[in-house]
PDB file of C-alpha atoms and ligand atoms in Angstrom:
ATOM      1  CA  MET J 451     -41.704  37.883  29.298  1.00  0.00           C
ATOM      2  CA  THR J 452     -42.655  38.622  32.904  1.00  0.00           C
ATOM      3  CA  VAL J 453     -43.023  42.308  33.616  1.00  0.00           C
ATOM      4  CA  VAL J 454     -42.249  43.067  37.230  1.00  0.00           C
ATOM      5  CA  CYS J 455     -43.313  46.474  38.489  1.00  0.00           C
ATOM      6  CA  ALA J 456     -41.276  48.252  41.101  1.00  0.00           C
ATOM      7  CA  HIS J 457     -41.204  51.829  42.283  1.00  0.00           C
ATOM      8  CA  PRO J 458     -38.057  53.760  41.521  1.00  0.00           C
ATOM      9  CA  PRO J 459     -35.739  53.787  44.516  1.00  0.00           C
ATOM     10  CA  LEU J 460     -34.568  56.962  46.182  1.00  0.00           C
ATOM     11  CA  TRP J 461     -31.240  57.741  44.542  1.00  0.00           C
ATOM     12  CA  LEU J 462     -28.923  59.594  46.937  1.00  0.00           C
ATOM     13  CA  GLY J 463     -25.487  61.159  46.652  1.00  0.00           C
ATOM     14  CA  ALA J 464     -22.710  59.818  48.897  1.00  0.00           C
ATOM     15  CA  ASP J 465     -23.070  62.753  51.279  1.00  0.00           C
ATOM     16  CA  GLN J 466     -26.814  62.139  51.637  1.00  0.00           C
ATOM     17  CA  LEU J 467     -26.445  58.548  52.845  1.00  0.00           C
ATOM     18  CA  HIS J 468     -26.992  57.986  56.581  1.00  0.00           C
ATOM     19  CA  PRO J 469     -25.225  56.007  57.776  1.00  0.00           C
ATOM     20  CA  ALA J 470     -22.403  56.760  55.343  1.00  0.00           C
ATOM     21  CA  LEU J 471     -21.068  53.910  53.208  1.00  0.00           C
ATOM     22  CA  ALA J 472     -18.628  51.645  55.034  1.00  0.00           C
ATOM     23  CA  ASP J 473     -15.062  52.167  53.771  1.00  0.00           C
ATOM     24  CA  GLY J 474     -14.859  48.853  51.898  1.00  0.00           C
ATOM     25  CA  VAL J 475     -18.178  49.471  50.147  1.00  0.00           C
ATOM     26  CA  ALA J 476     -17.285  53.091  49.301  1.00  0.00           C
ATOM     27  CA  ASP J 477     -13.983  51.902  47.832  1.00  0.00           C
ATOM     28  CA  TRP J 478     -15.990  50.157  45.093  1.00  0.00           C
ATOM     29  CA  LEU J 479     -19.125  52.264  44.786  1.00  0.00           C
ATOM     30  CA  LEU J 480     -17.355  55.610  44.626  1.00  0.00           C
ATOM     31  CA  ASP J 481     -14.481  54.640  42.342  1.00  0.00           C
ATOM     32  CA  ALA J 482     -14.883  56.732  39.177  1.00  0.00           C
ATOM     33  CA  GLY J 483     -12.451  54.654  37.104  1.00  0.00           C
ATOM     34  CA  SER J 484     -13.523  51.857  34.775  1.00  0.00           C
ATOM     35  CA  LEU J 485     -15.279  49.093  36.675  1.00  0.00           C
ATOM     36  CA  THR J 486     -14.615  46.736  33.764  1.00  0.00           C
ATOM     37  CA  GLN J 487     -10.883  47.278  34.188  1.00  0.00           C
ATOM     38  CA  ARG J 488     -11.005  46.844  37.946  1.00  0.00           C
ATOM     39  CA  LEU J 489     -13.060  43.656  37.710  1.00  0.00           C
ATOM     40  CA  THR J 490     -10.793  42.335  34.966  1.00  0.00           C
ATOM     41  CA  ALA J 491      -7.810  42.765  37.284  1.00  0.00           C
ATOM     42  CA  LEU J 492      -9.670  41.149  40.178  1.00  0.00           C
ATOM     43  CA  SER J 493     -10.741  38.185  38.072  1.00  0.00           C
ATOM     44  CA  GLY J 494      -7.237  37.016  37.183  1.00  0.00           C
ATOM     45  CA  GLY J 495      -8.095  36.528  33.518  1.00  0.00           C
ATOM     46  CA  THR J 496     -11.579  35.094  33.960  1.00  0.00           C
ATOM     47  CA  PHE J 497     -13.611  38.273  33.340  1.00  0.00           C
ATOM     48  CA  GLY J 498     -16.539  38.042  30.943  1.00  0.00           C
ATOM     49  CA  ILE J 499     -19.644  39.954  29.941  1.00  0.00           C
ATOM     50  CA  SER J 500     -22.919  38.450  28.929  1.00  0.00           C
ATOM     51  CA  VAL J 501     -25.618  40.611  27.326  1.00  0.00           C
ATOM     52  CA  LEU J 502     -28.948  39.766  28.935  1.00  0.00           C
ATOM     53  CA  ASP J 503     -31.193  42.175  27.060  1.00  0.00           C
ATOM     54  CA  GLU J 504     -30.780  45.055  24.662  1.00  0.00           C
ATOM     55  CA  GLY J 505     -32.830  47.097  22.259  1.00  0.00           C
ATOM     56  CA  TRP J 506     -34.969  50.205  21.798  1.00  0.00           C
ATOM     57  CA  MET J 507     -37.564  50.412  24.532  1.00  0.00           C
ATOM     58  CA  PRO J 508     -39.339  52.820  26.862  1.00  0.00           C
ATOM     59  CA  LEU J 509     -37.013  54.029  29.611  1.00  0.00           C
ATOM     60  CA  ARG J 510     -38.057  54.095  33.252  1.00  0.00           C
ATOM     61  CA  SER J 511     -39.422  57.304  34.679  1.00  0.00           C
ATOM     62  CA  ASP J 512     -36.373  57.929  36.891  1.00  0.00           C
ATOM     63  CA  GLU J 513     -34.109  57.389  33.859  1.00  0.00           C
ATOM     64  CA  CYS J 514     -36.065  59.840  31.668  1.00  0.00           C
ATOM     65  CA  ALA J 515     -35.941  62.421  34.449  1.00  0.00           C
ATOM     66  CA  THR J 516     -32.179  61.968  34.950  1.00  0.00           C
ATOM     67  CA  LEU J 517     -31.606  62.331  31.212  1.00  0.00           C
ATOM     68  CA  GLY J 518     -33.529  65.600  31.271  1.00  0.00           C
ATOM     69  CA  VAL J 519     -36.882  64.498  29.832  1.00  0.00           C
ATOM     70  CA  THR J 520     -40.188  65.216  31.525  1.00  0.00           C
ATOM     71  CA  GLY J 521     -42.686  62.471  30.813  1.00  0.00           C
ATOM     72  CA  ASP J 522     -42.122  59.294  28.842  1.00  0.00           C
ATOM     73  CA  CYS J 523     -39.095  58.627  26.681  1.00  0.00           C
ATOM     74  CA  GLN J 524     -37.626  55.888  24.497  1.00  0.00           C
ATOM     75  CA  GLY J 525     -34.039  54.822  24.406  1.00  0.00           C
ATOM     76  CA  TRP J 526     -31.435  52.145  23.865  1.00  0.00           C
ATOM     77  CA  VAL J 527     -31.257  49.793  26.817  1.00  0.00           C
ATOM     78  CA  ARG J 528     -28.359  47.417  27.405  1.00  0.00           C
ATOM     79  CA  GLU J 529     -28.450  45.043  30.350  1.00  0.00           C
ATOM     80  CA  VAL J 530     -25.426  42.877  31.033  1.00  0.00           C
ATOM     81  CA  CYS J 531     -23.981  40.638  33.680  1.00  0.00           C
ATOM     82  CA  MET J 532     -20.280  40.909  34.367  1.00  0.00           C
ATOM     83  CA  PHE J 533     -18.689  37.691  35.547  1.00  0.00           C
ATOM     84  CA  GLY J 534     -15.449  36.833  37.276  1.00  0.00           C
ATOM     85  CA  GLN J 535     -14.277  33.366  38.213  1.00  0.00           C
ATOM     86  CA  GLU J 536     -17.519  32.164  36.620  1.00  0.00           C
ATOM     87  CA  GLN J 537     -19.590  33.988  39.218  1.00  0.00           C
ATOM     88  CA  PRO J 538     -22.049  36.826  38.495  1.00  0.00           C
ATOM     89  CA  TRP J 539     -20.382  39.878  40.034  1.00  0.00           C
ATOM     90  CA  VAL J 540     -22.183  42.938  38.680  1.00  0.00           C
ATOM     91  CA  PHE J 541     -25.434  43.531  36.821  1.00  0.00           C
ATOM     92  CA  ALA J 542     -25.355  46.700  34.711  1.00  0.00           C
ATOM     93  CA  ARG J 543     -28.064  48.589  32.865  1.00  0.00           C
ATOM     94  CA  SER J 544     -27.017  51.378  30.523  1.00  0.00           C
ATOM     95  CA  VAL J 545     -29.489  53.637  28.760  1.00  0.00           C
ATOM     96  CA  ALA J 546     -29.391  56.581  26.348  1.00  0.00           C
ATOM     97  CA  LEU J 547     -32.164  58.618  24.763  1.00  0.00           C
ATOM     98  CA  ARG J 548     -33.187  57.533  21.273  1.00  0.00           C
ATOM     99  CA  SER J 549     -33.637  61.100  20.049  1.00  0.00           C
ATOM    100  CA  ILE J 550     -30.025  61.960  20.860  1.00  0.00           C
ATOM    101  CA  LEU J 551     -28.283  58.634  20.356  1.00  0.00           C
ATOM    102  CA  GLU J 552     -29.404  58.285  16.739  1.00  0.00           C
ATOM    103  CA  GLY J 553     -27.380  61.310  15.667  1.00  0.00           C
ATOM    104  CA  ALA J 554     -24.525  60.892  18.119  1.00  0.00           C
ATOM    105  CA  GLY J 555     -22.242  58.383  16.407  1.00  0.00           C
ATOM    106  CA  LEU J 556     -22.048  55.971  19.330  1.00  0.00           C
ATOM    107  CA  ALA J 557     -22.716  52.419  18.172  1.00  0.00           C
ATOM    108  CA  LEU J 558     -24.147  50.982  21.366  1.00  0.00           C
ATOM    109  CA  ASP J 559     -26.042  48.396  19.333  1.00  0.00           C
ATOM    110  CA  GLY J 560     -22.833  46.992  17.847  1.00  0.00           C
ATOM    111  CA  LEU J 561     -21.020  46.340  21.141  1.00  0.00           C
ATOM    112  CA  GLY J 562     -22.136  42.781  21.799  1.00  0.00           C
ATOM    113  CA  ASN J 563     -19.985  41.146  24.451  1.00  0.00           C
ATOM    114  CA  ARG J 564     -17.337  43.874  24.334  1.00  0.00           C
ATOM    115  CA  PRO J 565     -17.550  46.086  27.433  1.00  0.00           C
ATOM    116  CA  LEU J 566     -19.167  49.500  27.178  1.00  0.00           C
ATOM    117  CA  GLY J 567     -16.232  50.704  29.268  1.00  0.00           C
ATOM    118  CA  GLU J 568     -14.130  50.491  26.065  1.00  0.00           C
ATOM    119  CA  LEU J 569     -16.228  53.287  24.558  1.00  0.00           C
ATOM    120  CA  LEU J 570     -16.651  55.343  27.707  1.00  0.00           C
ATOM    121  CA  PHE J 571     -13.053  55.142  28.931  1.00  0.00           C
ATOM    122  CA  GLY J 572     -11.246  54.641  25.604  1.00  0.00           C
ATOM    123  CA  GLU J 573      -8.148  56.651  24.731  1.00  0.00           C
ATOM    124  CA  HIS J 574     -10.015  59.076  22.467  1.00  0.00           C
ATOM    125  CA  THR J 575     -13.183  59.355  24.481  1.00  0.00           C
ATOM    126  CA  ALA J 576     -14.627  62.750  25.354  1.00  0.00           C
ATOM    127  CA  PHE J 577     -17.067  61.489  27.977  1.00  0.00           C
ATOM    128  CA  GLN J 578     -17.218  63.183  31.364  1.00  0.00           C
ATOM    129  CA  ARG J 579     -18.541  61.146  34.235  1.00  0.00           C
ATOM    130  CA  GLY J 580     -21.168  62.768  36.484  1.00  0.00           C
ATOM    131  CA  ALA J 581     -21.563  62.293  40.246  1.00  0.00           C
ATOM    132  CA  PHE J 582     -22.563  58.927  41.670  1.00  0.00           C
ATOM    133  CA  GLN J 583     -25.946  58.280  43.186  1.00  0.00           C
ATOM    134  CA  MET J 584     -26.605  55.199  45.274  1.00  0.00           C
ATOM    135  CA  ALA J 585     -29.689  53.137  46.090  1.00  0.00           C
ATOM    136  CA  ARG J 586     -30.737  49.686  47.165  1.00  0.00           C
ATOM    137  CA  TYR J 587     -31.843  48.378  43.781  1.00  0.00           C
ATOM    138  CA  PRO J 588     -35.435  47.118  43.481  1.00  0.00           C
ATOM    139  CA  ALA J 589     -35.312  43.304  43.294  1.00  0.00           C
ATOM    140  CA  GLY J 590     -38.119  43.427  40.714  1.00  0.00           C
ATOM    141  CA  TRP J 591     -35.821  45.233  38.273  1.00  0.00           C
ATOM    142  CA  LEU J 592     -33.273  42.407  38.289  1.00  0.00           C
ATOM    143  CA  PRO J 593     -33.503  39.408  35.971  1.00  0.00           C
ATOM    144  CA  ALA J 594     -35.025  36.439  37.794  1.00  0.00           C
ATOM    145  CA  ALA J 595     -31.742  34.538  38.029  1.00  0.00           C
ATOM    146  CA  LEU J 596     -30.040  37.432  39.847  1.00  0.00           C
ATOM    147  CA  ARG J 597     -33.009  38.666  41.860  1.00  0.00           C
ATOM    148  CA  ARG J 598     -32.259  39.630  45.474  1.00  0.00           C
ATOM    149  CA  GLU J 599     -33.607  42.342  47.740  1.00  0.00           C
ATOM    150  CA  ASN J 600     -31.535  45.252  48.978  1.00  0.00           C
ATOM    151  CA  LEU J 601     -28.465  45.019  46.769  1.00  0.00           C
ATOM    152  CA  TRP J 602     -26.284  48.099  46.613  1.00  0.00           C
ATOM    153  CA  SER J 603     -26.327  49.891  43.292  1.00  0.00           C
ATOM    154  CA  ARG J 604     -24.852  53.080  41.943  1.00  0.00           C
ATOM    155  CA  ARG J 605     -25.521  55.118  38.864  1.00  0.00           C
ATOM    156  CA  SER J 606     -23.847  57.964  37.059  1.00  0.00           C
ATOM    157  CA  CYS J 607     -24.261  59.685  33.746  1.00  0.00           C
ATOM    158  CA  PHE J 608     -21.477  59.823  31.154  1.00  0.00           C
ATOM    159  CA  GLN J 609     -21.882  63.008  29.127  1.00  0.00           C
ATOM    160  CA  ARG J 610     -20.463  63.919  25.721  1.00  0.00           C
ATOM    161  CA  ASP J 611     -22.027  67.093  24.346  1.00  0.00           C
ATOM    162  CA  ALA J 612     -25.776  66.435  24.236  1.00  0.00           C
ATOM    163  CA  LEU J 613     -25.388  62.669  24.652  1.00  0.00           C
ATOM    164  CA  GLY J 614     -25.866  61.215  28.111  1.00  0.00           C
ATOM    165  CA  VAL J 615     -25.334  57.517  28.831  1.00  0.00           C
ATOM    166  CA  LEU J 616     -26.775  56.639  32.211  1.00  0.00           C
ATOM    167  CA  VAL J 617     -24.972  53.604  33.641  1.00  0.00           C
ATOM    168  CA  THR J 618     -26.408  51.776  36.652  1.00  0.00           C
ATOM    169  CA  GLU J 619     -24.416  48.982  38.275  1.00  0.00           C
ATOM    170  CA  VAL J 620     -25.708  46.543  40.864  1.00  0.00           C
ATOM    171  CA  PHE J 621     -23.114  44.715  42.951  1.00  0.00           C
ATOM    172  CA  LEU J 622     -24.147  41.093  43.418  1.00  0.00           C
ATOM    173  CA  PRO J 623     -23.555  38.837  46.465  1.00  0.00           C
ATOM    174  CA  ALA J 624     -20.815  36.769  44.753  1.00  0.00           C
ATOM    175  CA  PHE J 625     -18.845  39.968  44.175  1.00  0.00           C
ATOM    176  CA  TRP J 626     -18.900  40.960  47.859  1.00  0.00           C
ATOM    177  CA  GLU J 627     -17.875  37.409  48.770  1.00  0.00           C
ATOM    178  CA  ARG J 628     -14.919  37.643  46.393  1.00  0.00           C
ATOM    179  CA  VAL J 629     -13.651  40.903  47.891  1.00  0.00           C
ATOM    180  CA  ARG J 630     -14.507  39.706  51.410  1.00  0.00           C
ATOM    181  CA  ILE J 631     -16.544  42.776  52.234  1.00  0.00           C
ATOM    182  CA  ASN J 632     -19.797  42.663  54.116  1.00  0.00           C
ATOM    183  CA  PRO J 633     -21.999  45.241  52.380  1.00  0.00           C
ATOM    184  CA  GLY J 634     -24.557  45.148  55.206  1.00  0.00           C
ATOM    185  CA  ARG J 635     -28.169  44.046  55.289  1.00  0.00           C
ATOM    186  CA  LEU J 636     -28.043  41.623  52.348  1.00  0.00           C
TER     187      LEU J 636
HETATM  188  C1  LIG P 387     -19.002  51.942  32.566  1.00  0.00           C
HETATM  189  C2  LIG P 387     -18.249  50.879  32.434  1.00  0.00           C
HETATM  190  O1  LIG P 387     -18.597  49.900  31.627  1.00  0.00           O
HETATM  191  C3  LIG P 387     -19.062  48.713  32.193  1.00  0.00           C
HETATM  192  C4  LIG P 387     -19.536  47.878  31.094  1.00  0.00           C
HETATM  193  C5  LIG P 387     -20.849  47.737  30.819  1.00  0.00           C
HETATM  194  C6  LIG P 387     -21.346  47.051  29.582  1.00  0.00           C
HETATM  195  O2  LIG P 387     -20.562  46.475  28.853  1.00  0.00           O
HETATM  196  O3  LIG P 387     -22.557  47.103  29.318  1.00  0.00           O
HETATM  197  C7  LIG P 387     -21.768  48.258  31.676  1.00  0.00           C
HETATM  198  C8  LIG P 387     -21.424  48.902  32.809  1.00  0.00           C
HETATM  199  C9  LIG P 387     -20.082  49.101  33.205  1.00  0.00           C
HETATM  200  O4  LIG P 387     -19.794  48.638  34.459  1.00  0.00           O
HETATM  201  C10 LIG P 387     -17.028  50.671  33.216  1.00  0.00           C
HETATM  202  O5  LIG P 387     -16.176  49.889  32.815  1.00  0.00           O
HETATM  203  O6  LIG P 387     -16.882  51.346  34.258  1.00  0.00           O
END
């Protein structure tokens, strides 16, 4: 496995971004509904998820800090690619702290190719979604096949009691082509 080091990006709230997000970009990055559902609709029946990596591993420093831990922490990591029309549209990395997840009754490890959105947005879910933060995602954090500089990403934490699931989504070039939006500086 190649380990690529990259510094954490500066994550900023929508009101901290200068210039502000263009309307078309904001329409996707700031939509608090289920991205899985929106992509499924956009794909016309061709939506799919492929799990690229998952397991217990050390979380990144910016993830530990966002989940309220100072210093190092371990957690469940799930990295997926969401496809539409056979194109890679969104890379997503979802993480939760091991210490909390183990007693929380959320079977992240049993999801496989079913979308996490089913658990987070399901009918009986009690998750509350936190505010979005945006950044240009470090290319070194993307799997080699998807690696590009400067891609827009967003993250937000889904909270249910003590359990936080931090979901980061990176919007890939084929997605912006599909929606015919120029996200700027690609
Ligand atoms: C959070 C959602 O779930 C999506 C599904 C994911 C998965 O299956 O790993 C990851 C990120 C999300 O984009 C959503 O639908 O909005």
